[in-house]
Short mmCIF file of C-alpha atoms and ligand atoms in Angstrom, two decimals:
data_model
loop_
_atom_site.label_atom_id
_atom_site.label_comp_id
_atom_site.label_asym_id
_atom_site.label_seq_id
_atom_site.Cartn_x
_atom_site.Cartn_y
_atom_site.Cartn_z
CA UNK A 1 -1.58 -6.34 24.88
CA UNK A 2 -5.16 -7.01 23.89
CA UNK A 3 -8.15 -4.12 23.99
CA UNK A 4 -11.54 -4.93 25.10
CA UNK A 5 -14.42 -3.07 23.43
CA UNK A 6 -15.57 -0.70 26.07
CA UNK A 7 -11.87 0.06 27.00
CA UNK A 8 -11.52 0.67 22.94
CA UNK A 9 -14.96 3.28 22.96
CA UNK A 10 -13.45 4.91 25.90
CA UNK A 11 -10.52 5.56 23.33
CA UNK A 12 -12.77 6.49 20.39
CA UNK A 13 -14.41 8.74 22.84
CA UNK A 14 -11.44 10.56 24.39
CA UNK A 15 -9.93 10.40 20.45
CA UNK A 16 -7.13 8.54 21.71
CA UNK A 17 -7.25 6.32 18.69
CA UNK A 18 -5.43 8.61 16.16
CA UNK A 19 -1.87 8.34 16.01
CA UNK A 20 -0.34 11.03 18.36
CA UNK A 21 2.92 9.22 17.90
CA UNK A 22 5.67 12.11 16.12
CA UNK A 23 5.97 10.70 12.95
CA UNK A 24 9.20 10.34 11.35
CA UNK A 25 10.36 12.20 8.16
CA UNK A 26 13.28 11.85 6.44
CA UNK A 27 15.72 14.76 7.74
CA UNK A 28 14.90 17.79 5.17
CA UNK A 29 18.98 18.88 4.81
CA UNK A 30 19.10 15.82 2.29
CA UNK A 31 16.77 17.24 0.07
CA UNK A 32 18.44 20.41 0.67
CA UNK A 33 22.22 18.80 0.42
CA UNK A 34 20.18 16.95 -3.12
CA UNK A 35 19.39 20.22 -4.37
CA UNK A 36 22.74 21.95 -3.93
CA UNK A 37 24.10 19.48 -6.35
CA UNK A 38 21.45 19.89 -9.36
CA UNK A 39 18.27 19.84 -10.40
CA UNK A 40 17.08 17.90 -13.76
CA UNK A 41 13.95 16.46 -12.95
CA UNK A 42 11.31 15.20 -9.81
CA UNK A 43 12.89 12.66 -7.28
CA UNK A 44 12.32 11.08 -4.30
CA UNK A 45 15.05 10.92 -1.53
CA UNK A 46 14.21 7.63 0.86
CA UNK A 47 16.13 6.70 4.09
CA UNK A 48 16.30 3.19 4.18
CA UNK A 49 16.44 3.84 7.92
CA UNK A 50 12.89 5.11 8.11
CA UNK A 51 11.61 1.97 6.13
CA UNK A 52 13.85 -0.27 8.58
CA UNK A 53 12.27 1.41 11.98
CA UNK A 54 8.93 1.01 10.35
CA UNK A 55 9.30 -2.16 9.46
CA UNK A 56 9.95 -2.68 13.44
CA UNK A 57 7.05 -0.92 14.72
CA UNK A 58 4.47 -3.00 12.57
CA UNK A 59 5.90 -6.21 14.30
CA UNK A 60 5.94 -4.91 17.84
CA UNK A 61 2.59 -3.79 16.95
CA UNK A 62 1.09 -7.02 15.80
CA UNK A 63 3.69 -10.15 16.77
CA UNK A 64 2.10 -13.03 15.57
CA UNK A 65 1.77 -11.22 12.28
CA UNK A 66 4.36 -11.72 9.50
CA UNK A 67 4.67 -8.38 7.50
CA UNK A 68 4.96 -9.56 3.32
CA UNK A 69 5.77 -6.09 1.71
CA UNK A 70 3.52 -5.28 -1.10
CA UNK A 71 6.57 -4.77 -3.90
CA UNK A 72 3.97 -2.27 -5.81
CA UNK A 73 4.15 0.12 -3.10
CA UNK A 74 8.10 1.40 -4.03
CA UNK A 75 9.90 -1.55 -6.38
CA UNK A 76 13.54 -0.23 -5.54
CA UNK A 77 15.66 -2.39 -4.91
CA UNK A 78 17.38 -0.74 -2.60
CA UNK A 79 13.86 -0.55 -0.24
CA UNK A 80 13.86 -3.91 -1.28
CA UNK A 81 17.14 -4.80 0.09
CA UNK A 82 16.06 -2.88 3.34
CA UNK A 83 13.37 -4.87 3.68
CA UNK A 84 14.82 -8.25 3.45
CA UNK A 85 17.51 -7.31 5.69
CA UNK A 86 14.29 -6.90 8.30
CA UNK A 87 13.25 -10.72 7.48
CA UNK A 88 10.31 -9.54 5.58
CA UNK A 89 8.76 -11.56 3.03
CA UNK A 90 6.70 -10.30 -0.16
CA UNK A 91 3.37 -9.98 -2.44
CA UNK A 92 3.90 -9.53 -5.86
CA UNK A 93 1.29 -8.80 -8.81
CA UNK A 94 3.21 -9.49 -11.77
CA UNK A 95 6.08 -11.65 -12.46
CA UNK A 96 8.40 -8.89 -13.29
CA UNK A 97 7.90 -8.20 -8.90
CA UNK A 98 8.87 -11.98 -8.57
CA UNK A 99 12.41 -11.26 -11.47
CA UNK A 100 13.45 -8.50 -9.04
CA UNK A 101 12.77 -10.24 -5.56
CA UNK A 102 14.68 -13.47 -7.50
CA UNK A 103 17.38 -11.48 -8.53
CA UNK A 104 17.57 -10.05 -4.74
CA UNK A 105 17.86 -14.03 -3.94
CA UNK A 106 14.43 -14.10 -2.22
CA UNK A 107 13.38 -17.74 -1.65
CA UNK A 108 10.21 -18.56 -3.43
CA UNK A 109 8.60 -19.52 -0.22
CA UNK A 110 8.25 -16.17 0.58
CA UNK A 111 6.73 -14.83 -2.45
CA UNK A 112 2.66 -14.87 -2.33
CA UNK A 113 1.22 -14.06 -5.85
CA UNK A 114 -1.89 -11.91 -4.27
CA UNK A 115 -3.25 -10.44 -7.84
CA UNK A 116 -6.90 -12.59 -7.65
CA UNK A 117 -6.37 -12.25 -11.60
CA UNK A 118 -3.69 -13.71 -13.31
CA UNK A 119 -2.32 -14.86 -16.82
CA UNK A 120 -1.61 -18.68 -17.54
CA UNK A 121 1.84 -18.17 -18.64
CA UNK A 122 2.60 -15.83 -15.53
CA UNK A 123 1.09 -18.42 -13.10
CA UNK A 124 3.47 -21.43 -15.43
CA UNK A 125 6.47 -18.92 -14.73
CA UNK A 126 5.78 -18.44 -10.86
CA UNK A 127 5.48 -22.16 -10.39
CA UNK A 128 8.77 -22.77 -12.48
CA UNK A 129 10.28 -20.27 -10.35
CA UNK A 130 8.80 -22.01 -7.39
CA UNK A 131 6.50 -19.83 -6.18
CA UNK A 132 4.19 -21.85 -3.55
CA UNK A 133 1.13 -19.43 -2.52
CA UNK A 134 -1.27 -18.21 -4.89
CA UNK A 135 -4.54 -15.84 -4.35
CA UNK A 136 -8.27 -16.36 -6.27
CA UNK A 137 -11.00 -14.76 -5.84
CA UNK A 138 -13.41 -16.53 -8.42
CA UNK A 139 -14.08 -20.33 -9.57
CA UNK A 140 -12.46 -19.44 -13.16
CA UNK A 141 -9.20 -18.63 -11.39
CA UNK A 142 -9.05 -21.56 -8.96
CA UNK A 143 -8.82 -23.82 -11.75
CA UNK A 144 -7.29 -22.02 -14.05
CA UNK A 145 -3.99 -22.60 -10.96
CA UNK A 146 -5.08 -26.47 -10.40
CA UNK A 147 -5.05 -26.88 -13.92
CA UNK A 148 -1.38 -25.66 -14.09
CA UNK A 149 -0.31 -26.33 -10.53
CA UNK A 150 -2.37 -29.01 -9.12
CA UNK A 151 -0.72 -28.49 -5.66
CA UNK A 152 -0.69 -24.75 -5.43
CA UNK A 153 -1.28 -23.87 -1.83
CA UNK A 154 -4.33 -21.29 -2.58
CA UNK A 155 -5.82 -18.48 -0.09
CA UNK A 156 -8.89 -17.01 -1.00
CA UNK A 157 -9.48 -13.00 -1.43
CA UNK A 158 -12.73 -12.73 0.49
CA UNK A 159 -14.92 -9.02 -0.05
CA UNK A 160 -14.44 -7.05 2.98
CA UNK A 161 -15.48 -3.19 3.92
CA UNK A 162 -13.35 -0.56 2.28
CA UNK A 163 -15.29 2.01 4.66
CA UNK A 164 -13.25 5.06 5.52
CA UNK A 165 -10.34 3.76 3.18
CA UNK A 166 -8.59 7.09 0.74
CA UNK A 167 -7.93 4.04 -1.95
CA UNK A 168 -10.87 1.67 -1.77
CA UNK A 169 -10.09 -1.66 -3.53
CA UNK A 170 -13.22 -3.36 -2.83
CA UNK A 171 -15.47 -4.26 -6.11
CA UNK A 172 -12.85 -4.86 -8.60
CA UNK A 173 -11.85 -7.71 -6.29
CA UNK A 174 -12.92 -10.48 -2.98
CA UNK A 175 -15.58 -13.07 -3.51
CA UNK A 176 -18.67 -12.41 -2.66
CA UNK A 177 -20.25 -13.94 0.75
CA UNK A 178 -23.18 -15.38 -1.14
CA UNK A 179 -20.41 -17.05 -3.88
CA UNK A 180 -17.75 -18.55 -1.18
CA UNK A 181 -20.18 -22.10 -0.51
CA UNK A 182 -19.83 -22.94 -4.28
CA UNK A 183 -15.99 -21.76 -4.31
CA UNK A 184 -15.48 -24.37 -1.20
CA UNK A 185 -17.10 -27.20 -2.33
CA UNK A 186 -15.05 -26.72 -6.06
CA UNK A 187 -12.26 -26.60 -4.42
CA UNK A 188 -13.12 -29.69 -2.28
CA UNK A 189 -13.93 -31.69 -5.40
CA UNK A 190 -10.82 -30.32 -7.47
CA UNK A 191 -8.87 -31.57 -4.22
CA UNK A 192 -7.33 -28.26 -4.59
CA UNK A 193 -5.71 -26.78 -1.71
CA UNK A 194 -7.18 -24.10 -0.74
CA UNK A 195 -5.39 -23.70 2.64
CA UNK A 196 -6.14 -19.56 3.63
CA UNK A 197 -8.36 -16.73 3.30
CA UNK A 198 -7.44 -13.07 2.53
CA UNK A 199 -9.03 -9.52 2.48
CA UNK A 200 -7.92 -5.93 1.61
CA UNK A 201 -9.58 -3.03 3.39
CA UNK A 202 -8.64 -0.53 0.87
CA UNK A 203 -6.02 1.39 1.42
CA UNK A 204 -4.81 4.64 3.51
CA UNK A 205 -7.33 2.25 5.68
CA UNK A 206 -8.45 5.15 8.63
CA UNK A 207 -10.97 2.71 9.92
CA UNK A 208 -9.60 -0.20 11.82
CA UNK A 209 -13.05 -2.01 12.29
CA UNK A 210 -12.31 -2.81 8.92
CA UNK A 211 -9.66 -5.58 9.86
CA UNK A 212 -11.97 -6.97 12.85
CA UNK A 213 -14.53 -7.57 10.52
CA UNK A 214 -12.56 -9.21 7.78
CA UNK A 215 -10.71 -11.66 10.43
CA UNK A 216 -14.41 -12.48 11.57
CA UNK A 217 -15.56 -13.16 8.10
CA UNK A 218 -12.50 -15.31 7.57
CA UNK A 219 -12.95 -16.99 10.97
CA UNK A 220 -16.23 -18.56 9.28
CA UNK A 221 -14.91 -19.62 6.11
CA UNK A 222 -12.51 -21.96 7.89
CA UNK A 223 -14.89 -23.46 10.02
CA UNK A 224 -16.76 -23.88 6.36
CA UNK A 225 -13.47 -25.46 4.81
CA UNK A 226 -12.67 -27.68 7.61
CA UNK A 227 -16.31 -29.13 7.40
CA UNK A 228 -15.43 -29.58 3.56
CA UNK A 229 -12.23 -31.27 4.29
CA UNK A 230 -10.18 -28.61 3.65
CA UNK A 231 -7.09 -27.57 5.76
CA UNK A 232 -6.90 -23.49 6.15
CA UNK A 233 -3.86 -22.65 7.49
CA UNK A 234 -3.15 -19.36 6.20
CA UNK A 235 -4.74 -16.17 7.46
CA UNK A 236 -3.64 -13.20 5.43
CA UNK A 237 -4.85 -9.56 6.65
CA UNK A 238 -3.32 -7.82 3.45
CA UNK A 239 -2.54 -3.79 3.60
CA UNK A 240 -4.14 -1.00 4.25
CA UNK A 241 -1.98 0.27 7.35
CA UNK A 242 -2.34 4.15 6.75
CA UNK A 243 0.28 6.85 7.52
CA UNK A 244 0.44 10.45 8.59
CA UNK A 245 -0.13 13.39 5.62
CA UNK A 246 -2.97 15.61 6.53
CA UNK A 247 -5.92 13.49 7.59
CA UNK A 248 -5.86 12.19 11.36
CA UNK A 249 -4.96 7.95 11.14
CA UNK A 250 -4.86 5.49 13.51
CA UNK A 251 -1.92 4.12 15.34
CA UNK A 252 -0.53 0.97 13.76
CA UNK A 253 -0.37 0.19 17.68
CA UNK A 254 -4.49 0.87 17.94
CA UNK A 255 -5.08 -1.05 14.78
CA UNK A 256 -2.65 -3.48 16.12
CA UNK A 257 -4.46 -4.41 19.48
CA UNK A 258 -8.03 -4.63 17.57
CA UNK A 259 -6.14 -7.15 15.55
CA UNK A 260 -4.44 -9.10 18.30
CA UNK A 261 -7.48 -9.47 19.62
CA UNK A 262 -9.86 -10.71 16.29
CA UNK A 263 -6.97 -13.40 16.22
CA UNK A 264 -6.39 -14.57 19.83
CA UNK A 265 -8.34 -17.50 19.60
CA UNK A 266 -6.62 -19.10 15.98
CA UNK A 267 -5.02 -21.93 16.94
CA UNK A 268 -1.09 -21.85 16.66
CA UNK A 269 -0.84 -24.02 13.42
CA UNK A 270 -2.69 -21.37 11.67
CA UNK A 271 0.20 -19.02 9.89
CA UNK A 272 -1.07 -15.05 10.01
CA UNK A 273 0.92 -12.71 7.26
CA UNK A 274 0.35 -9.46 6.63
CA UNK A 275 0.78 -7.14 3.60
CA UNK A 276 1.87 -4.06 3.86
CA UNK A 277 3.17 -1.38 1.43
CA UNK A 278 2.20 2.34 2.05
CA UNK A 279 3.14 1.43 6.04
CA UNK A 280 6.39 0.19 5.52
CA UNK A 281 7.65 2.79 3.03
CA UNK A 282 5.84 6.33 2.77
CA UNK A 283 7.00 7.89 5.78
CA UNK A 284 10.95 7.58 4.40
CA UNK A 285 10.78 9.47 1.63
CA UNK A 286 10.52 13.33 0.02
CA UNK A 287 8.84 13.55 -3.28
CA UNK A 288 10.60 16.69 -5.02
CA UNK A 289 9.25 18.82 -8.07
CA UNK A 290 9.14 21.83 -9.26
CA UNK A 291 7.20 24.56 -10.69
CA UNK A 292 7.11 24.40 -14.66
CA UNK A 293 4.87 28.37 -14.54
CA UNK A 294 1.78 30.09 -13.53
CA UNK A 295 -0.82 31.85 -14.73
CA UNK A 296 -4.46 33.02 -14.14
CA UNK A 297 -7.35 31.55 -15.32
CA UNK A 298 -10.69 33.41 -15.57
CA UNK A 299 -9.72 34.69 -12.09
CA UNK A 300 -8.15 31.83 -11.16
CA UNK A 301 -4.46 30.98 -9.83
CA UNK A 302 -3.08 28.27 -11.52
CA UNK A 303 0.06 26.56 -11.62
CA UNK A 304 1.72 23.75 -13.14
CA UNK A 305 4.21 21.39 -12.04
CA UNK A 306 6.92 19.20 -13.72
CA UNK A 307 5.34 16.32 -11.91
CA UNK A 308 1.80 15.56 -12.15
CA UNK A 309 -0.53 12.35 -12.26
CA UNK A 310 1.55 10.66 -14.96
CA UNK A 311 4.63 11.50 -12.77
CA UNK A 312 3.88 9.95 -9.59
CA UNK A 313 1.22 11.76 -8.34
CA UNK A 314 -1.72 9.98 -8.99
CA UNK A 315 -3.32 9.17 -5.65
CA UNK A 316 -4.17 12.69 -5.13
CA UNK A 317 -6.98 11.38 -8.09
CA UNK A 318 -8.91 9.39 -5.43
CA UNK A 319 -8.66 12.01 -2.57
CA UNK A 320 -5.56 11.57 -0.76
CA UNK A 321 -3.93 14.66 0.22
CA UNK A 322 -0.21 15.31 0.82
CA UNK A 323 1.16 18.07 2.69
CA UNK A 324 3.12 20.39 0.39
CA UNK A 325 5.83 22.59 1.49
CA UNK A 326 7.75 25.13 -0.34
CA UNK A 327 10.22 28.00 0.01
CA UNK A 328 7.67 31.03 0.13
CA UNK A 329 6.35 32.77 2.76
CA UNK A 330 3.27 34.68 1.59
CA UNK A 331 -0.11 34.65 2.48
CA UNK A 332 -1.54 31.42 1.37
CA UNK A 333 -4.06 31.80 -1.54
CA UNK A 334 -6.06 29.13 -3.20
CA UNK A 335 -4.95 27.66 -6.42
CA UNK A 336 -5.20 24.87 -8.73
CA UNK A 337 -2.35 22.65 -9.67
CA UNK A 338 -1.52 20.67 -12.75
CA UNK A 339 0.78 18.41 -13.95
CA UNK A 340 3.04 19.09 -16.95
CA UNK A 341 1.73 17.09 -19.63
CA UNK A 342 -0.91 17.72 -21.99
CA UNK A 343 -3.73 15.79 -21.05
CA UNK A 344 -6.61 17.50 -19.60
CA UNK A 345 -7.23 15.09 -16.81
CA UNK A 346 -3.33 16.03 -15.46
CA UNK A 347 -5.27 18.04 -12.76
CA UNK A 348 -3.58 17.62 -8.98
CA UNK A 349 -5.57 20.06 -7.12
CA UNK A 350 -8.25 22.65 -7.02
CA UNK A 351 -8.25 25.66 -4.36
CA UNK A 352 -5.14 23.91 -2.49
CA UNK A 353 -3.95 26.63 -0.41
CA UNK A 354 -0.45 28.08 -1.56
CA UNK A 355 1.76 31.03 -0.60
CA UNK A 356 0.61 33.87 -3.12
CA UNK A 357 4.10 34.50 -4.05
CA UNK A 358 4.88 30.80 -5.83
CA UNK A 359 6.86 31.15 -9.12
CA UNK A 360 8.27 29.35 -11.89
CA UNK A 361 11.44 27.24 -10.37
CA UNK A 362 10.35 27.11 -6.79
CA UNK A 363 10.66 24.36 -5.62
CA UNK A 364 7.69 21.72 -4.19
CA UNK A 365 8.61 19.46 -1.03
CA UNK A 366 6.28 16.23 -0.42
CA UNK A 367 7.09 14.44 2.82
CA UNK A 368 5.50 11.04 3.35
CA UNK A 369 5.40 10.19 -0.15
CA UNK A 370 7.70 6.72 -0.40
CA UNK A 371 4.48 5.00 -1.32
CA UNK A 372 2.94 4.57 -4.67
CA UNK A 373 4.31 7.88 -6.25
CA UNK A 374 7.65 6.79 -8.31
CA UNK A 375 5.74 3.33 -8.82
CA UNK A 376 3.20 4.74 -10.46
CA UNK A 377 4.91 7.14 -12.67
CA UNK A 378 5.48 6.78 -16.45
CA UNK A 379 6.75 8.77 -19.37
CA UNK A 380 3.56 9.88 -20.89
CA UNK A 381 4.17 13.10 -23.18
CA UNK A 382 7.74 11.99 -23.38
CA UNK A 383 8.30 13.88 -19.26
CA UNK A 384 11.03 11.35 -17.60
CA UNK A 385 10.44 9.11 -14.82
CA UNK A 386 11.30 10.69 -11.97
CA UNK A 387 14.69 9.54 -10.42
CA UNK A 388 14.68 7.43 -6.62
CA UNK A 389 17.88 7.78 -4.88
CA UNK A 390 17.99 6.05 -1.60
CA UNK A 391 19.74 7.11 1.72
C1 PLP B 1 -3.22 -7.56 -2.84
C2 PLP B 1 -2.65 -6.35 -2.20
N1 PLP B 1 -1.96 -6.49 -1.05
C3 PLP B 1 -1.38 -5.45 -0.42
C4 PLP B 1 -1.48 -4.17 -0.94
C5 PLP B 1 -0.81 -3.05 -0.22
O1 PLP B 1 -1.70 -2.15 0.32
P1 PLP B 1 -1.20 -0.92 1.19
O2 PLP B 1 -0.10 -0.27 0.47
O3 PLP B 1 -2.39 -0.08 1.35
O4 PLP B 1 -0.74 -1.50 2.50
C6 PLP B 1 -2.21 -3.96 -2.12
C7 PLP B 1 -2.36 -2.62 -2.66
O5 PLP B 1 -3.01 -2.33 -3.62
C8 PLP B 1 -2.80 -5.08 -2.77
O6 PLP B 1 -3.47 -4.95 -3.92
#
């Protein structure tokens, strides 16, 4: 089903566009059943079952769209499993993404290398692996792949809005608008094909213009590379796709329909992907850690956790906030809340709003937090990893 614009404001206006939908969490008595057995360090508990019904909804939402699961999101290989039992394909960053979708006997075909920046000897082993698709965002780049693989099949990461995004990714990468003319006509002479376009709206994406404006600005660069001879084929709407922790989102159905619609009038021969991470995996999982001790600071509550931003809870860095549950029942207080290790910047929180009662031991429950919390973590100050264990 498609949305026309005024029947879309008349959404926006009646705030019809968040998602209202009960969001699913993985059933707490696992973390509680978890916990019975021991405690050594943070985990996250995932239900495969959450990342397969997700997986669902994001094609019913958007059918002519093939999801590609961003591996960076959660590399398990048990969500990776999950997800190829869906008929999902994949984006990778690194090569060491590609070893563990190869070793899960993914075919190359649907592997897309989407890092616009890579090394020569990790494009060499992608194309040895046969690895077909591969992003740019710069001249460098696009010959740096012809010169290595002069028939790569090439999509181009285009600068799009990041507007209303918790994780903007705009500036680091996407050509330029003024820059794409000169990146055509390179690619025309090379005789490279450059066969697609891509964009990333950030991501936690709570804006869904964001997508109607990069499928516009795509729609133009085709009709650019077709009068340069080129043959786009491959529209790719990257991530973004937000989920529920204590901001209001949109539906994946709302940003679904402004999607359908942007793409209605691609011909059929044009191939649309998708690629997804936080979507697909966040909602399955509880993040689990514990208080390390607290104390007060100049007149301050503080506490400190045995996971912090070296231990998987980074994104709180950039302003995304999870909802935190614990065992106490006192009247919430404000306090700030640090990670374990020594480094000063290991700061979660300021004036997050606690029971008054926490202690040292209780416990800290993180729902929604699948996404880009274990994949980020590392053993800085010599803290271990925390452990994954999927349902
Ligand atoms: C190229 C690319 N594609 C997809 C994603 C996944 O984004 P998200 O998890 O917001 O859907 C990312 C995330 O950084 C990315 O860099």
């Amino acid at each position: 089903m498609q949305m026309h614009a005024t029947a879309l404001r008349k959404k926006v206006e009646a705030n019809e566009v968040f998602d209202t939908h009960p969001e699913v969490s993985l059933d707490f008595e696992h973390v509680r059943t978890a916990l019975k057995k021991s405690y050594s360090r943070p985990f996250l508990l995932v239900d495969s079952s959450i990342v397969r019904n997700k997986t669902r909804r994001f094609k019913i939402a958007m059918p002519r769209v093939k999801p590609h699961y961003a591996v960076k999101a959660n590399p398990h290989p048990r969500v990776l499993q999950t997800l190829i039992e869906e008929g999902v394909g994949f984006e990778i960053a690194s090569i060491s993404e590609l070893d563990l979708l190869i070793n899960l006997n993914v075919s190359p075909k649907e592997i897309y290398y989407s890092n616009p920046m890579k090394s020569r000897n990790y494009i060499e082993y992608a194309a040895s692996k046969g690895v077909e698709w591969y992003v740019f965002d710069s001249i460098e780049e696009l010959r740096k792949i012809v010169s290595i693989k002069p028939d790569a099949k090439m999509y181009l990461r285009i600068d799009t809005p990041n507007i209303g995004s918790d994780w903007p990714l705009a500036g680091k990468f996407g050509t330029h608008l003024s820059e794409i003319k000169e990146i055509i006509s390179e690619a025309a002479k090379l005789k490279a094909d450059l066969a697609g376009v891509t964009f990333h709206v950030g991501s936690q994406c709570r804006n869904p213009q964001n997508w109607r404006v990069g499928i516009e600005r795509a729609k133009k660069i085709f009709i650019s590379m077709r009068r340069a001879g080129l043959n786009p084929r491959l529209l790719n709407i990257g991530g973004g796709y937000p989920v529920r922790h204590i901001k209001p989102i949109p539906s994946i159905e709302i940003i679904g329909e402004i999607v359908n619609t942007a793409i209605a009038d691609l011909p059929e021969d044009v191939c649309i992907m998708a690629e997804p991470g936080r979507y697909l995996v966040s909602d399955s999982a509880y993040f689990v850690c514990r208080v390390v001790g607290t104390t007060t600071r100049k007149g301050k509550r503080w506490m400190y956790w045995d996971a912090g931003i070296f231990g998987g809870m980074i994104e709180v860095t950039e302003g995304l906030r999870y909802e935190i549950l614990t065992d106490r029942k006192g009247a919430c207080i404000p306090w700030d809340i640090a990670g374990p290790t020594c480094d000063s910047v290991d700061i979660l929180m300021r004036e997050e709003m606690l029971p008054s009662d926490m202690q040292e031991g209780d416990f800290i429950y993180i729902p929604n937090a699948g996404a880009y919390t274990t994949a980020y973590a590392c053993n800085f100050n010599g803290f271990p990893l925390p452990d994954v264990v999927v349902l």
